[in-house]
Short mmCIF file of C-alpha atoms in Angstrom, two decimals:
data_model
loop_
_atom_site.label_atom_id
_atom_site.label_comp_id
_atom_site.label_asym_id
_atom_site.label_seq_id
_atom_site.Cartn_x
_atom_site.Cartn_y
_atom_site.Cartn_z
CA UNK P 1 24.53 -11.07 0.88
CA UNK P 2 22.33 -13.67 2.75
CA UNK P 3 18.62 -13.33 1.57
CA UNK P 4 16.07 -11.83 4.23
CA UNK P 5 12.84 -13.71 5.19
CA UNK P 6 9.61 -10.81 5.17
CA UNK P 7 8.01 -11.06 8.45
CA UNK P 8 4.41 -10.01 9.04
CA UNK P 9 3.36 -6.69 7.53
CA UNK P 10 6.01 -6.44 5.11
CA UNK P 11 3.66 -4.68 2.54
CA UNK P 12 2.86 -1.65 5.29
CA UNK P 13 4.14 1.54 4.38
CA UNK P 14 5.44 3.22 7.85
CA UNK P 15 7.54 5.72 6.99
CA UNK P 16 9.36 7.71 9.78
CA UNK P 17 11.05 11.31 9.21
CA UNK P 18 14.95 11.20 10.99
CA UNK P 19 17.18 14.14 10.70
CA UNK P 20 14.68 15.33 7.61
CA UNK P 21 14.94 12.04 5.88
CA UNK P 22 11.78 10.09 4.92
CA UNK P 23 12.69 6.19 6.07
CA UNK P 24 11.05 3.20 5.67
CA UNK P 25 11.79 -0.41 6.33
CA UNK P 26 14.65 -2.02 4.06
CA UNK P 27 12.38 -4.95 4.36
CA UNK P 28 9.65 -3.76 2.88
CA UNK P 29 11.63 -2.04 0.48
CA UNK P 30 12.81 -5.11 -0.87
CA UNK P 31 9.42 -7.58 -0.34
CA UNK P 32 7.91 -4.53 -2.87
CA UNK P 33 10.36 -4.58 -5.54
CA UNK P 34 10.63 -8.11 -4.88
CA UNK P 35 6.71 -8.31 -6.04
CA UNK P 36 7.10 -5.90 -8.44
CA UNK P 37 9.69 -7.51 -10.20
CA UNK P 38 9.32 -11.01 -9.89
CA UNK P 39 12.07 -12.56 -12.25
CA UNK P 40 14.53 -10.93 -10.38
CA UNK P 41 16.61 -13.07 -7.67
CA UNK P 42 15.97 -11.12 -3.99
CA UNK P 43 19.56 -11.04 -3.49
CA UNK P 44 20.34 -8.50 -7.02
CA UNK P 45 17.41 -6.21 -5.59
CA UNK P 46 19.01 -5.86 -2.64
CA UNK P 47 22.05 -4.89 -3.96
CA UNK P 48 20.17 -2.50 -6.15
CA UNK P 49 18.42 -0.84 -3.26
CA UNK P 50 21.92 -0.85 -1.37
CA UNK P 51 23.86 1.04 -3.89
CA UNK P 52 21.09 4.07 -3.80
CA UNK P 53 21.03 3.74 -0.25
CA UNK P 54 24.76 4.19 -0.76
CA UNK P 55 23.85 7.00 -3.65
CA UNK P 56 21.61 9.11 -1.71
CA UNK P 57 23.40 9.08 1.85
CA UNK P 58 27.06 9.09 0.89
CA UNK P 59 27.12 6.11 2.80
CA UNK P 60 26.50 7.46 6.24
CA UNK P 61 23.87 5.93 8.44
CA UNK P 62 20.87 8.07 8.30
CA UNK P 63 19.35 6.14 11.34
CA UNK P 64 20.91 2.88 13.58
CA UNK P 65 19.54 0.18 15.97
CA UNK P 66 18.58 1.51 19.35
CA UNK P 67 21.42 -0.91 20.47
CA UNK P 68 24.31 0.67 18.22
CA UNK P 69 24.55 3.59 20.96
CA UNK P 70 25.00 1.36 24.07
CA UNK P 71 27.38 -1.22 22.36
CA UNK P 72 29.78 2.29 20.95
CA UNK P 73 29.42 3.62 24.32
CA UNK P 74 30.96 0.34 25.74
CA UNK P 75 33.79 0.28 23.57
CA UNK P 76 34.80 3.59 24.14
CA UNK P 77 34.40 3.58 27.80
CA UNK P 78 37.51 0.90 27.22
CA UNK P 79 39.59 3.59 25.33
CA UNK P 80 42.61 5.11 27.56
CA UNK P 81 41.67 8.57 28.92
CA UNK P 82 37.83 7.96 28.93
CA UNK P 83 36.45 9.54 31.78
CA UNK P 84 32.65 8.39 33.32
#
């Protein structure tokens, strides 16, 4: 995993209800346990916070970059029998 920089208001709390999940930034996730748990390396509390991600979702995407949609949408445009 490549460590994260926190930008800017990486201690706010937004949280944001999708598909009757509560989410909030992995960022800020992380910068919090980060501070919480100091002697930890950033790169094992990710991990940690990935494998409940993993634990509580079953591994499906709860919520994706705006962008996600268009890029899918290209690719399958591309597949034989797709249809405008």
């Amino acid at each position: 995993m490549t460590p994260i920089s926190f930008p800017a208001g990486e201690d706010r709390d937004d949280t944001h209800v999708v598909d009757g999940w509560e989410l909030t930034s992995y960022v800020a996730v992380v910068h919090r346990l980060s501070q919480r748990f100091p002697h930890l390396r950033t790169v094992d509390i990710e991990a940690v916070v990935i494998r409940e991600h993993e634990a509580f979702t079953g591994g499906r995407p709860i919520a994706v970059p705006v962008d996600v949609e268009a890029g899918a949408e290209e690719i399958l445009s591309a597949e034989p029998g797709a249809t405008d």
